[in-house]
mmCIF file of C-alpha atoms and ligand atoms in Angstrom:
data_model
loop_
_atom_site.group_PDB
_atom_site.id
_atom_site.type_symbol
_atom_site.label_atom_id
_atom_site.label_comp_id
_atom_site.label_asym_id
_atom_site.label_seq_id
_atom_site.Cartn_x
_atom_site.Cartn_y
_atom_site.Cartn_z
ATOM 1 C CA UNK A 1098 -9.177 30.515 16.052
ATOM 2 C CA UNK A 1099 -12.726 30.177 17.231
ATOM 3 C CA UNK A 1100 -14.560 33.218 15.710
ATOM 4 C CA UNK A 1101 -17.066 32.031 18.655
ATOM 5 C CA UNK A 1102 -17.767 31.006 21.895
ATOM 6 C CA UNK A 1103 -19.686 29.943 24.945
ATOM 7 C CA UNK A 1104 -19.624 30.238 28.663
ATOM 8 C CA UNK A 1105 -18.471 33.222 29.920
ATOM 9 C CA UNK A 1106 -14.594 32.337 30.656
ATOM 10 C CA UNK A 1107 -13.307 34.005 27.495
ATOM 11 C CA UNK A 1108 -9.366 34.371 27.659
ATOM 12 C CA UNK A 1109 -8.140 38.215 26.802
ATOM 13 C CA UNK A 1110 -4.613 37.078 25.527
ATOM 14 C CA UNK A 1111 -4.648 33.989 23.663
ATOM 15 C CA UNK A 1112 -6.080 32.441 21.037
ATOM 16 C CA UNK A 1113 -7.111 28.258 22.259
ATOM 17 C CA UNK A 1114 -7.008 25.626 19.524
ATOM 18 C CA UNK A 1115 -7.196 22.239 20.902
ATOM 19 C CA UNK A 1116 -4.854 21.542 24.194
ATOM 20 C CA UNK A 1117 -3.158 23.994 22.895
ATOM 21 C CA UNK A 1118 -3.008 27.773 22.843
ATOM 22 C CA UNK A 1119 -1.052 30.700 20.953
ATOM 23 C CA UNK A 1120 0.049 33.584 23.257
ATOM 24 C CA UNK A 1121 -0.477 36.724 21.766
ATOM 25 C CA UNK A 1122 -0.041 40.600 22.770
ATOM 26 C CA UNK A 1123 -2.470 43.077 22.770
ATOM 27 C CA UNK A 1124 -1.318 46.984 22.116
ATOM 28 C CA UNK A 1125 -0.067 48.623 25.583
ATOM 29 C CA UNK A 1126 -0.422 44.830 27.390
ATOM 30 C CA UNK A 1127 2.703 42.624 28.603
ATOM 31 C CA UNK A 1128 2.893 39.057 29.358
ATOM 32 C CA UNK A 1129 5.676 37.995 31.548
ATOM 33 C CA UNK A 1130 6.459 34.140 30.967
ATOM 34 C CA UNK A 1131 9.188 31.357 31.600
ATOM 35 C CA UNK A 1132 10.251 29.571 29.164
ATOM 36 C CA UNK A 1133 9.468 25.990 29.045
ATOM 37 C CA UNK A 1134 11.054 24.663 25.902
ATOM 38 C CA UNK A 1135 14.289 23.024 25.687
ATOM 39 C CA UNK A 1136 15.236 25.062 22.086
ATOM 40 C CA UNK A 1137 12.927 26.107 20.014
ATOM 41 C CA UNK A 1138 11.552 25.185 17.167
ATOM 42 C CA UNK A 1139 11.775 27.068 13.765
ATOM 43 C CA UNK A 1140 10.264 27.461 10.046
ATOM 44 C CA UNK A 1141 10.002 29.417 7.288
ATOM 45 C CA UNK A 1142 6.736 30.993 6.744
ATOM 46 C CA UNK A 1143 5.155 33.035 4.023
ATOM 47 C CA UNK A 1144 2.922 36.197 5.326
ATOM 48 C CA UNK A 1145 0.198 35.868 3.429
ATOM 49 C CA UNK A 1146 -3.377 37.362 4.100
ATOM 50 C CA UNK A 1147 -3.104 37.876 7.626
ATOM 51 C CA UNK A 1148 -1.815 34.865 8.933
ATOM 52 C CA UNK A 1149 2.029 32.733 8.347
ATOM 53 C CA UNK A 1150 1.565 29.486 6.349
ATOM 54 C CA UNK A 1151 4.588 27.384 5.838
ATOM 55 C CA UNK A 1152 7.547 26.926 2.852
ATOM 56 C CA UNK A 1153 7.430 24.048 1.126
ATOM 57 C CA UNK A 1154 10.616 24.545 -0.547
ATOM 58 C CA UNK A 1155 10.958 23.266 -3.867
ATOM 59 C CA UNK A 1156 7.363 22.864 -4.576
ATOM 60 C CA UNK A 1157 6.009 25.731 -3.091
ATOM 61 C CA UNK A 1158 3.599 28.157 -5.183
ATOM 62 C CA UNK A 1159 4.202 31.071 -2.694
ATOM 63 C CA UNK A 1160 8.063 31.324 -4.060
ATOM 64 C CA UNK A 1161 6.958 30.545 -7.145
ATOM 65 C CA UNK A 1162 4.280 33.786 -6.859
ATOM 66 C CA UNK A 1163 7.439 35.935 -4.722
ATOM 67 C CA UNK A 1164 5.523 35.892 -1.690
ATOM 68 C CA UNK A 1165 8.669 36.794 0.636
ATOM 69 C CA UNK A 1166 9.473 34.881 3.207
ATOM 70 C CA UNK A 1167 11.168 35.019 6.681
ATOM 71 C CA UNK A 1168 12.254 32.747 9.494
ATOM 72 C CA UNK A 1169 9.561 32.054 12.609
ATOM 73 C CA UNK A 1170 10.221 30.616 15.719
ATOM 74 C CA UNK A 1171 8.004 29.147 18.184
ATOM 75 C CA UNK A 1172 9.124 28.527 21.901
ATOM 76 C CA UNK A 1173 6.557 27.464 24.608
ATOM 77 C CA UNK A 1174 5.993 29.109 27.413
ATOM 78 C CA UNK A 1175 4.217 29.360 30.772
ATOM 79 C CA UNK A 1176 2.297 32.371 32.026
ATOM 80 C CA UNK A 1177 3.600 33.047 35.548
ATOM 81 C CA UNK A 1178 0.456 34.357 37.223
ATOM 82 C CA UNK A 1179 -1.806 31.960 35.706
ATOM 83 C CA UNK A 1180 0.292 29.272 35.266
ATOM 84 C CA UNK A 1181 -0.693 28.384 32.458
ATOM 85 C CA UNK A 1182 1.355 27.135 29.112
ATOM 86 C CA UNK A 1183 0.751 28.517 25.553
ATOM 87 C CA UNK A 1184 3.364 28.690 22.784
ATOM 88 C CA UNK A 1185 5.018 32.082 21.553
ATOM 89 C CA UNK A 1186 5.823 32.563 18.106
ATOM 90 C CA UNK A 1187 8.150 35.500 17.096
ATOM 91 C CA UNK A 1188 10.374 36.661 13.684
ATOM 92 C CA UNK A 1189 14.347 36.467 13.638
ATOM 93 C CA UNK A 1190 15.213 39.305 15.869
ATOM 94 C CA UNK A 1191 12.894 39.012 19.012
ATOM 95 C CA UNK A 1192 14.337 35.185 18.657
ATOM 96 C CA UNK A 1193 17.465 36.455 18.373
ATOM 97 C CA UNK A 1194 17.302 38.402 21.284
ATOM 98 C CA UNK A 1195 15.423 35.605 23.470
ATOM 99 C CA UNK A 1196 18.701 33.394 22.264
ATOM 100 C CA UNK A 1197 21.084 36.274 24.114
ATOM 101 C CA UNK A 1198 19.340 36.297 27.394
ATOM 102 C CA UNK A 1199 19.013 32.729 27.311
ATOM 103 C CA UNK A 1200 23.293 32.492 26.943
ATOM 104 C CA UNK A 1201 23.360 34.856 29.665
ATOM 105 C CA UNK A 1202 20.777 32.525 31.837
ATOM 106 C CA UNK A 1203 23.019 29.378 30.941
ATOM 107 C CA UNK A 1204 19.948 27.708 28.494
ATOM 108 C CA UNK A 1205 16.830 28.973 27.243
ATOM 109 C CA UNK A 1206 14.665 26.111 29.655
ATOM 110 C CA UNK A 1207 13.750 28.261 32.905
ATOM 111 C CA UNK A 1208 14.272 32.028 31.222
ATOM 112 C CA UNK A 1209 11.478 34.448 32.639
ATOM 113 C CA UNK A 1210 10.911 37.088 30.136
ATOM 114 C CA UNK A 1211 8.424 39.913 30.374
ATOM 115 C CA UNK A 1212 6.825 40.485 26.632
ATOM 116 C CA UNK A 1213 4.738 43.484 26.021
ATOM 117 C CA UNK A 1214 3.775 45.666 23.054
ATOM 118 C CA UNK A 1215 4.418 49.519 24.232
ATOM 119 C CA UNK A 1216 2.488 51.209 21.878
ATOM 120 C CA UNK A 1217 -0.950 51.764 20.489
ATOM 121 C CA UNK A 1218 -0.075 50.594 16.770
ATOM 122 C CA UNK A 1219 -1.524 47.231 15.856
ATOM 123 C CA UNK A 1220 1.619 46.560 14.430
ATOM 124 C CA UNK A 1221 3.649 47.881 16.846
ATOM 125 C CA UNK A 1222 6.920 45.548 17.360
ATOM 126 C CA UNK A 1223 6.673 42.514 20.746
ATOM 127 C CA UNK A 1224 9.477 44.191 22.537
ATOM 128 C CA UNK A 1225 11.122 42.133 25.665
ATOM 129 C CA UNK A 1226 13.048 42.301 29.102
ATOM 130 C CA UNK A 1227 14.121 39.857 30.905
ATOM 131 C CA UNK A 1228 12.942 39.186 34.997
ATOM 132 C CA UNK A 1229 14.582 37.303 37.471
ATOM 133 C CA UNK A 1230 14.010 33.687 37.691
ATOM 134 C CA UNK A 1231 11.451 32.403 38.975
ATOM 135 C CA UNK A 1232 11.375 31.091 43.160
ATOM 136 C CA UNK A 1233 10.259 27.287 42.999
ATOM 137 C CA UNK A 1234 9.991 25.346 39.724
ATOM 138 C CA UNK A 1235 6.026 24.468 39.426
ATOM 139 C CA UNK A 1236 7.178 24.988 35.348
ATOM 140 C CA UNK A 1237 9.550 22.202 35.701
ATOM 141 C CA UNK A 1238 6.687 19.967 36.112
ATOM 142 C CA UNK A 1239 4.132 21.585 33.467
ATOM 143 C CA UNK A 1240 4.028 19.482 30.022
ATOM 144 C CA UNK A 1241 5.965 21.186 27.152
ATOM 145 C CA UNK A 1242 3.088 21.612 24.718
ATOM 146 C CA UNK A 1243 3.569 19.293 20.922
ATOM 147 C CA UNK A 1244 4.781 22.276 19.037
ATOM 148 C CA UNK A 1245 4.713 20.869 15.673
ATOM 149 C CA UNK A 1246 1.219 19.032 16.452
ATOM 150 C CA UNK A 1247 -0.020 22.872 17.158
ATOM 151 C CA UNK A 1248 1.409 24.122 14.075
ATOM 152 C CA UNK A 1249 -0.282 21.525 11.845
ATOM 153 C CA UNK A 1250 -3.192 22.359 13.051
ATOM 154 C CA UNK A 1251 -2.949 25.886 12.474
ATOM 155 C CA UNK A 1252 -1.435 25.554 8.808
ATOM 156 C CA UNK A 1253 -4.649 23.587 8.164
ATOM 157 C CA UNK A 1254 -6.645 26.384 9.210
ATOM 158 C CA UNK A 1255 -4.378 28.943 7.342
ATOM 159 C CA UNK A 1256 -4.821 26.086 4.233
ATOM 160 C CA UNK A 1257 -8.561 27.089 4.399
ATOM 161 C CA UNK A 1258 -8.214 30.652 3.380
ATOM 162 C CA UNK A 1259 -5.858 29.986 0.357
ATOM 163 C CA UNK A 1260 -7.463 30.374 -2.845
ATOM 164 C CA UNK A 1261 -7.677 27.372 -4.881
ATOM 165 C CA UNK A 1262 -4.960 27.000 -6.995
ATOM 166 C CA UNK A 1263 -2.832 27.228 -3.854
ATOM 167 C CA UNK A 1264 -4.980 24.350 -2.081
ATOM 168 C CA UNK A 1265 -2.018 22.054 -3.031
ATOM 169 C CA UNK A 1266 -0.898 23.571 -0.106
ATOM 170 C CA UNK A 1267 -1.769 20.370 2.646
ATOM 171 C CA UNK A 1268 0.444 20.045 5.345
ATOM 172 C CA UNK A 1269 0.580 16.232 6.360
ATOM 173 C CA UNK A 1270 4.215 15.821 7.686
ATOM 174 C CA UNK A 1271 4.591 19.412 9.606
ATOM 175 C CA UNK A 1272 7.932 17.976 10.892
ATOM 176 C CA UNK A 1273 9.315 18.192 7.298
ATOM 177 C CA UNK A 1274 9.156 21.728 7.357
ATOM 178 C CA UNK A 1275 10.222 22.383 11.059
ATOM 179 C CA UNK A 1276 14.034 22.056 12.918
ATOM 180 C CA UNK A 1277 15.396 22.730 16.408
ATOM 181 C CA UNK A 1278 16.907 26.031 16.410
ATOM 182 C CA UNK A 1279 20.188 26.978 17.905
ATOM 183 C CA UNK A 1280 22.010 23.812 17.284
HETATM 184 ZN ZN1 ZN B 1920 7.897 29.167 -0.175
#
C-alpha cells in the first residue's frame, strides 16, 4: 500500500500494488463483481498488527508465540462498472458462502456477486448477495490476475512491519504456503 501518491486519479476502493490490486470495502459501500477465477486460492494467515501474514507451519514463530490463526481465501474478481480486475480476499465463512452460490451457478468462474459492508463499524462483517449473470462475457477475456505473485508481494510488505526476531519470516516460495480450494 502506497501511503502516497500523485496525479489526481486516486482509486476510492482499492488498494494498487504492482499490476495488481486488492479490492476492499469501505463502511456503508458495495462492490458488485464477477468472479473471474477458476477456484480460489487459499492460506492460512496469522492476524497480526493490522494486516494477515502467512503460516509457515512447522517453523513458524507466530504458533510458536499463539498468534491464532484462520483460513483466507483469495478469489479474483472483476468490477462490473469499471471493468476492472482486483483480487478479493475473505475468512472461512464469506468463502463458504461464495462456494454455495457458486454450486447453485454451476462453478464459481462467471458468478456476479454484489459485496457491501452495511454498517458504519470499521469492522463491520463483508456481507454478500448474489446478481444475475452478467449479459455478454467481456470478463471471459480479462486476464485472471497471478494470485500468489500478489500475495508475495504483500507478505513482503507485511515482513517489513515484523519486529526483528520474527524477520525470519521471508517468503520466497509463496506457492508453498498456498492450495486451490474446493478440490
Ligand atoms: Zn503459524
Amino acid at each position: 500500500m502506497q501511503p502516497t501518491g500523485s496525479g489526481w486519479d486516486v482509486p476510492e476502493d482499492l488498494e494498487s500494488a504492482g499490476e495488481f490490486r486488492w479490492w476492499k470495502i469501505a463502511a456503508m459501500r458495495t462492490l458488485n463483481l464477477v468472479i473471474i477465477s477458476h477456484t480460489p486460492i487459499w492460506y492460512r494467515g496469522h492476524f497480526y498488527k493490522g494486516r494477515m501474514v502467512p503460516c509457515l507451519g512447522d517453523n513458524c514463530a507466530m504458533c510458536a508465540e499463539s498468534v491464532g490463526s484462520q483460513l483466507r481465501y483469495v478469489f479474483a474478481g472483476a468490477d462490473t462498472v469499471t471493468q476492472r480486475v482486483g483480487l478479493l480476499e475473505t475468512g472461512q465463512s464469506v468463502a463458504s458462502e461464495i462456494h454455495d452460490l457458486a454450486l447453485r451457478h454451476g462453478q464459481l468462474r462467471g458468478l456476479v456477486i454484489e459485496i457491501g459492508k452495511y454498517s458504519r463499524s470499521k469492522n463491520s462483517r463483508m456481507e454478500l448477495r448474489p446478481l444475475d449473470p452478467m449479459d455478454g462475457t467481456w470478463w471471459a477475456k480479462l486476464p485472471i490476475p497471478d494470485i500468489a505473485k500478489a500475495l508475495e508481494l504483500t507478505w513482503q510488505r507485511a515482513n517489513a512491519i515484523l519486529p526483528e526476531k520474527k524477520k525470519d519470516r521471508v517468503i520466497t516460495k509463496p506457492s508453498d504456503y498456498l492450495a486451490e480450494a474446493y478440490k
